[in-house]
Amino acid sequence: MTKPFASREEEVYLNIQHTAEALWWGVNETLKRADLTPTQYNVLRILRGAGEAGASCGEISERLVTKDSDITRLLDRLEARGLISRGREAKDRRRITARITEEGLRILAELDRPVAQCHRRQLSHLGEKRLAALSKLLDAARDRPE
């Protein structure tokens, strides 16, 4: 780089962006074997965590790591593949709840180990202390006062 950053904040922001892209690429390559995007994988993990109760579109959207403005189409694709099911609630017919299917659970179970191995390859060289410190710093960056 021939020109210095305008500020330390700009330098850190761009460093986070570059790092996120590199980490995303590794996970994306791991998920390709199941023909899933990282956002689809995230939805399946959310629904696995929700258990039998499932989750509404709004609940899924709130919990997504990477926000997707078209959650309905995302769920449509997962449902077409048989990875989730959706249905109206008996108590409130306006509420549609998504649930992970057995096939969705099977695919997640197959991905659990490769994704964990990917994370270890990407970050374990930092060691436990530095990983804990980095996690706290990233939490603090998101919890800035408005």
CSV table of C-alpha atoms in Angstrom, one decimal:
chain,number,residue,atom,x,y,z
A,1,MET,CA,0.0,0.0,0.0
A,2,THR,CA,1.4,3.4,-1.0
A,3,LYS,CA,-1.0,5.6,0.8
A,4,PRO,CA,-1.7,5.2,4.6
A,5,PHE,CA,-5.1,4.5,5.9
A,6,ALA,CA,-7.3,7.5,6.8
A,7,SER,CA,-7.6,6.2,10.3
A,8,ARG,CA,-6.9,3.2,12.5
A,9,GLU,CA,-10.6,2.5,12.4
A,10,GLU,CA,-10.5,2.2,8.6
A,11,GLU,CA,-7.4,-0.1,8.8
A,12,VAL,CA,-9.1,-2.4,11.3
A,13,TYR,CA,-12.4,-2.4,9.3
A,14,LEU,CA,-10.7,-3.4,6.1
A,15,ASN,CA,-8.6,-6.0,8.0
A,16,ILE,CA,-11.8,-7.5,9.4
A,17,GLN,CA,-13.4,-7.6,5.9
A,18,HIS,CA,-10.3,-9.3,4.4
A,19,THR,CA,-10.3,-11.9,7.2
A,20,ALA,CA,-14.0,-12.5,7.0
A,21,GLU,CA,-13.7,-13.1,3.2
A,22,ALA,CA,-10.8,-15.6,3.7
A,23,LEU,CA,-12.7,-17.5,6.5
A,24,TRP,CA,-15.9,-17.5,4.5
A,25,TRP,CA,-14.2,-18.9,1.4
A,26,GLY,CA,-12.9,-21.9,3.4
A,27,VAL,CA,-16.4,-22.7,4.9
A,28,ASN,CA,-18.0,-22.2,1.5
A,29,GLU,CA,-15.7,-24.7,-0.1
A,30,THR,CA,-16.6,-27.2,2.7
A,31,LEU,CA,-20.3,-26.7,2.2
A,32,LYS,CA,-20.1,-27.1,-1.6
A,33,ARG,CA,-20.1,-30.9,-1.1
A,34,ALA,CA,-23.6,-30.7,0.2
A,35,ASP,CA,-24.6,-28.0,-2.3
A,36,LEU,CA,-25.4,-25.5,0.4
A,37,THR,CA,-24.6,-21.8,0.7
A,38,PRO,CA,-23.3,-20.6,4.1
A,39,THR,CA,-26.7,-18.8,4.6
A,40,GLN,CA,-28.6,-22.1,3.9
A,41,TYR,CA,-26.3,-23.9,6.3
A,42,ASN,CA,-27.0,-21.2,8.9
A,43,VAL,CA,-30.8,-21.7,8.5
A,44,LEU,CA,-30.5,-25.4,8.9
A,45,ARG,CA,-28.4,-25.0,12.1
A,46,ILE,CA,-31.0,-22.5,13.5
A,47,LEU,CA,-33.8,-25.0,12.8
A,48,ARG,CA,-31.8,-27.9,14.3
A,49,GLY,CA,-31.4,-25.7,17.4
A,50,ALA,CA,-35.1,-24.8,17.5
A,51,GLY,CA,-36.0,-28.5,17.7
A,52,GLU,CA,-39.6,-29.7,17.3
A,53,ALA,CA,-41.0,-26.2,17.9
A,54,GLY,CA,-39.4,-24.9,14.8
A,55,ALA,CA,-39.1,-21.2,14.0
A,56,SER,CA,-41.0,-18.5,12.1
A,57,CYS,CA,-39.5,-16.6,9.2
A,58,GLY,CA,-39.0,-13.6,11.5
A,59,GLU,CA,-37.2,-15.7,14.2
A,60,ILE,CA,-34.9,-17.2,11.6
A,61,SER,CA,-34.2,-13.9,10.0
A,62,GLU,CA,-33.3,-12.4,13.4
A,63,ARG,CA,-30.8,-15.2,14.2
A,64,LEU,CA,-29.0,-15.3,10.8
A,65,VAL,CA,-25.3,-14.5,10.8
A,66,THR,CA,-25.5,-12.9,7.4
A,67,LYS,CA,-28.8,-11.1,6.9
A,68,ASP,CA,-30.9,-12.1,3.9
A,69,SER,CA,-33.7,-9.8,2.8
A,70,ASP,CA,-35.5,-12.6,0.9
A,71,ILE,CA,-35.9,-15.2,3.7
A,72,THR,CA,-39.0,-16.7,2.0
A,73,ARG,CA,-37.2,-17.6,-1.2
A,74,LEU,CA,-34.3,-19.0,0.9
A,75,LEU,CA,-36.8,-21.2,2.7
A,76,ASP,CA,-38.5,-22.2,-0.6
A,77,ARG,CA,-35.2,-23.6,-1.9
A,78,LEU,CA,-34.5,-25.6,1.3
A,79,GLU,CA,-38.1,-26.9,1.3
A,80,ALA,CA,-37.8,-27.9,-2.4
A,81,ARG,CA,-34.8,-30.0,-1.5
A,82,GLY,CA,-36.7,-31.7,1.3
A,83,LEU,CA,-34.4,-30.2,4.0
A,84,ILE,CA,-37.1,-28.3,5.8
A,85,SER,CA,-40.9,-28.3,6.0
A,86,ARG,CA,-43.2,-25.4,6.7
A,87,GLY,CA,-46.7,-25.3,8.0
A,88,ARG,CA,-49.3,-23.0,9.5
A,89,GLU,CA,-49.8,-23.1,13.2
A,90,ALA,CA,-53.2,-24.3,14.5
A,91,LYS,CA,-53.3,-21.6,17.2
A,92,ASP,CA,-52.4,-18.7,14.8
A,93,ARG,CA,-53.1,-19.5,11.1
A,94,ARG,CA,-51.1,-16.4,10.1
A,95,ARG,CA,-47.9,-17.8,11.6
A,96,ILE,CA,-45.9,-20.2,9.4
A,97,THR,CA,-43.3,-22.3,11.2
A,98,ALA,CA,-40.3,-24.0,9.5
A,99,ARG,CA,-38.9,-27.2,10.9
A,100,ILE,CA,-35.8,-29.2,9.8
A,101,THR,CA,-36.6,-32.6,8.3
A,102,GLU,CA,-34.7,-35.8,8.8
A,103,GLU,CA,-32.9,-35.2,5.6
A,104,GLY,CA,-31.8,-31.8,6.8
A,105,LEU,CA,-30.6,-33.3,10.1
A,106,ARG,CA,-28.7,-36.0,8.1
A,107,ILE,CA,-26.9,-33.4,6.0
A,108,LEU,CA,-26.0,-31.3,9.0
A,109,ALA,CA,-24.6,-34.4,10.8
A,110,GLU,CA,-22.5,-35.1,7.8
A,111,LEU,CA,-21.2,-31.5,7.7
A,112,ASP,CA,-20.6,-31.1,11.5
A,113,ARG,CA,-17.1,-32.7,11.4
A,114,PRO,CA,-15.8,-31.2,8.2
A,115,VAL,CA,-17.0,-27.7,9.2
A,116,ALA,CA,-15.3,-28.1,12.6
A,117,GLN,CA,-12.1,-29.2,10.9
A,118,CYS,CA,-12.3,-26.2,8.6
A,119,HIS,CA,-12.5,-23.9,11.6
A,120,ARG,CA,-9.6,-25.6,13.3
A,121,ARG,CA,-7.5,-25.3,10.1
A,122,GLN,CA,-8.3,-21.7,9.8
A,123,LEU,CA,-7.9,-20.5,13.4
A,124,SER,CA,-6.3,-23.1,15.8
A,125,HIS,CA,-2.8,-21.7,15.1
A,126,LEU,CA,-3.9,-18.6,17.2
A,127,GLY,CA,-4.1,-20.7,20.4
A,128,GLU,CA,-6.8,-20.7,23.1
A,129,LYS,CA,-5.8,-17.4,24.8
A,130,ARG,CA,-5.6,-15.4,21.6
A,131,LEU,CA,-8.9,-16.9,20.3
A,132,ALA,CA,-10.6,-15.9,23.5
A,133,ALA,CA,-9.2,-12.4,23.4
A,134,LEU,CA,-10.1,-12.0,19.7
A,135,SER,CA,-13.7,-13.2,20.4
A,136,LYS,CA,-14.1,-10.7,23.2
A,137,LEU,CA,-12.7,-7.9,21.0
A,138,LEU,CA,-15.1,-8.8,18.2
A,139,ASP,CA,-18.0,-8.9,20.7
A,140,ALA,CA,-17.0,-5.4,22.0
A,141,ALA,CA,-16.8,-4.0,18.4
A,142,ARG,CA,-20.4,-5.1,17.8
A,143,ASP,CA,-21.7,-3.8,21.1
A,144,ARG,CA,-20.8,-0.2,20.5
A,145,PRO,CA,-22.9,2.5,22.2
A,146,GLU,CA,-25.3,4.1,19.8
